[in-house]
């Protein structure tokens, strides 16, 4: 029990087979105090959020809102075992996402005809698809980007492991097969259940991650009741020949929004936002450089969550993200210079490839704490790091087109062997890793198609390859414990290793949030 | 009905991927192009000096190797094709020109390529990015992709003539086949159809997997034969149905449905004739490639087209077919694990029933269906349901 990493057996002290944790983690006086004050801050943010009448009504109107009761636990899960800078980086990064989410939900409920009924606000809102970048909205000074599928489904599932299973069930009752990806299935389920707000003046849908996502969006358009534009981003996005089409589609989407809202696209405003976006990208590249070293700092869930929020949702429009990014860089650089660790032992450096389980986003923390496997980079963070032009309109369209082709997940699930397989091993070499944790998302057809090729390539290069099965938002199909067992088996039977923290090897968290 | 003269011949052809006519096509000096999706217009693959054959895996047994490489949650058709490639069944191909239309078929082709399964030295694969919408922006992109991913590689690798004139010749040949297939298919519209869904599926499928110039004569003879063929009585089949859905590259599935009493009068599925076997109309005021691509964009009924106009068009088209072919019900089918048709089928089950008034059977199925008792039971139950409905309607009509 103390300030050192791994000073207490987390499996025994935190988990008791029930929903709440046995007690808070003791991290030494300084870190515990910091962590506790941050934890109180989140409670304060949530309390403040609930004090607003619209939000209070929204809480009782939408079933998925109950998942947000687990926000404090969510933070505890993603800071488990962390100390010092690693703890602070997690709070800086993930904490901002929580604050951003409350702002977004406040706007949604205010505009919702069943709650705040602010029709003027609703008329300024453009609804975007799930997993779709908001970046092109950077040129509409007076419009609001909104994506209600994110708080309703995507982050809901992060907060509470079985939080969206009800919606998946509804989609299956409707007749959609159980083998499709649960994310679009849950979104469709929420639409079928009339559990999504009817807001916005128009909507942009996109062929984001996969075939299932595209189809779910198509059906959802029926229930939106507003004009929708389908932005078709090219699939073979590494081919030079598709870039003009990508840019043209961005242009068509902009024209559509202009027609529906009467707003004019403000290129200067876009360039201003893209300049910020570019600076954020530069900060991100710094973090990757640090992670290539023997003292990586921004790891696992911290890196993943923050990058998602910054790259996909904020899209350069929010100054606070750049400020936070700079703060993160400063913290990480200092920690690197001081040769600080993020867990007790660094035994293996790993890339997490495939899609993470939304119901177990704290899995990377477990990898570090239990086995000393350091998640150096995550497939979802391996997105475009190209700069967007801030001077030339056509070039900016081409750059935006490329960004949309390289949205999180899509950049790897689309594009073929080159992006899904070849790039992985190139990144392994760059990041100096010896292990790949390969998520087998049961409903994801894109990565599953490379199953044999992955194994053959890993074998050729002598990289440890651990398959970890899950079903994204349906924990029943592959529980958190099942996921851990797959790693445990490999570590024990193939590598003959003993865990860093044996109490974490097997414990029951099936009832936890 | 008396057996059609050439039915057995075509059935035998369909028993192999590398059938006798593909062999003959190559002996005649043509290049064999592997084709995996409707999204690459057939005339581009059937230019003078080459022919296309759409990949399929007839008489599939175990697909264990395909499953290892692509996992057990992917489309069985794709796994079966990969298995067939591993077995060497596609070694005759000179190239595969594939679109990246669905992730699963793309992975299948990528596995074929990266495992070096086809041992010809000159063999190559290209992947075209094909649009998911059908507007002018998409058309421009489509034309560009077809030029650089299909035509130019054919010219560079094999010296195939890709001129406008050559394209027009290919269209002319395809139109000839399409006219024959459509004329044969029109006999399904009759009250007592002169051809069954199964028989038609055999002829139509052959037109996708054999060099077209080698089947022309037999199709012509079949058409002549149909003119005088004595049909079965109207009550031989209990209902008439439109088959809608994903790939059916084995007519046995149609046979199974017909054995259960559902005559398949229209084939709105991949490998079917609706659409795909209509004539491509070319004018002189625009280049042939653009016109061909525009036609295929308009024809495209795959659920991957996700703009709302196309979504509506798909339903309207099925409604049109059901009326035109006097169908009593719709069978929506998909090969298990197909994301596109998984959603499309589920939605159609509700929409085509509630908004268009058709009884709908919605089924997912394995790739090889021959011995599926489960499917048989589902179709039988559907036939009974539709039959009861017809009887009730008749009774009500009489009472009124």
Short mmCIF file of N, CA and C in Angstrom, two decimals, chain B residues 2 29 40 47 65 79 91 94 109 148 186 225 239 265 271 286 293-294 314 317 354:
data_model
loop_
_atom_site.label_atom_id
_atom_site.label_comp_id
_atom_site.label_asym_id
_atom_site.label_seq_id
_atom_site.Cartn_x
_atom_site.Cartn_y
_atom_site.Cartn_z
N UNK B 2 -41.69 -30.99 -70.39
CA UNK B 2 -40.63 -31.79 -71.01
C UNK B 2 -39.28 -31.08 -70.81
N UNK B 29 -7.43 -18.47 -77.53
CA UNK B 29 -6.47 -17.37 -77.39
C UNK B 29 -6.95 -16.22 -76.53
N UNK B 40 -18.15 -4.23 -61.38
CA UNK B 40 -17.27 -4.03 -62.54
C UNK B 40 -18.11 -4.41 -63.76
N UNK B 47 -13.88 -7.65 -73.54
CA UNK B 47 -13.40 -6.99 -74.76
C UNK B 47 -12.81 -8.04 -75.70
N UNK B 65 -10.00 -24.50 -44.68
CA UNK B 65 -8.84 -23.62 -44.91
C UNK B 65 -9.32 -22.18 -45.11
N UNK B 79 -15.53 -17.49 -48.17
CA UNK B 79 -14.65 -18.55 -47.64
C UNK B 79 -14.55 -19.71 -48.63
N UNK B 91 -6.70 -21.70 -60.87
CA UNK B 91 -5.37 -21.53 -61.46
C UNK B 91 -5.40 -21.15 -62.94
N UNK B 94 -6.15 -15.53 -65.57
CA UNK B 94 -5.01 -14.68 -65.91
C UNK B 94 -4.95 -13.44 -65.02
N UNK B 109 -10.34 -11.86 -52.02
CA UNK B 109 -9.43 -11.65 -53.15
C UNK B 109 -8.02 -11.32 -52.64
N UNK B 148 -8.57 3.21 -64.97
CA UNK B 148 -7.20 2.90 -64.47
C UNK B 148 -7.08 1.56 -63.76
N UNK B 186 -38.74 -13.82 -69.98
CA UNK B 186 -40.10 -13.28 -70.10
C UNK B 186 -41.17 -14.37 -70.04
N UNK B 225 -37.06 -23.25 -78.66
CA UNK B 225 -37.74 -24.40 -78.06
C UNK B 225 -38.88 -23.96 -77.15
N UNK B 239 -47.52 -21.16 -55.15
CA UNK B 239 -47.42 -19.69 -55.19
C UNK B 239 -46.33 -19.27 -56.17
N UNK B 265 -40.46 -16.64 -60.00
CA UNK B 265 -40.74 -16.01 -61.30
C UNK B 265 -39.82 -14.85 -61.61
N UNK B 271 -26.07 -12.39 -59.50
CA UNK B 271 -26.02 -13.52 -60.44
C UNK B 271 -27.35 -13.70 -61.15
N UNK B 286 -21.56 10.41 -76.74
CA UNK B 286 -20.74 10.33 -75.53
C UNK B 286 -19.88 9.08 -75.62
N UNK B 293 -20.72 2.87 -67.66
CA UNK B 293 -20.66 3.09 -66.21
C UNK B 293 -21.98 3.68 -65.71
N UNK B 294 -22.53 4.61 -66.48
CA UNK B 294 -23.79 5.21 -66.04
C UNK B 294 -24.89 4.13 -65.96
N UNK B 314 -34.67 0.67 -54.66
CA UNK B 314 -34.58 -0.80 -54.51
C UNK B 314 -35.94 -1.38 -54.17
N UNK B 317 -38.34 -1.11 -57.09
CA UNK B 317 -38.00 -2.06 -58.15
C UNK B 317 -38.56 -3.44 -57.83
N UNK B 354 -45.56 -4.07 -44.68
CA UNK B 354 -46.43 -3.03 -44.13
C UNK B 354 -46.76 -1.93 -45.13
#
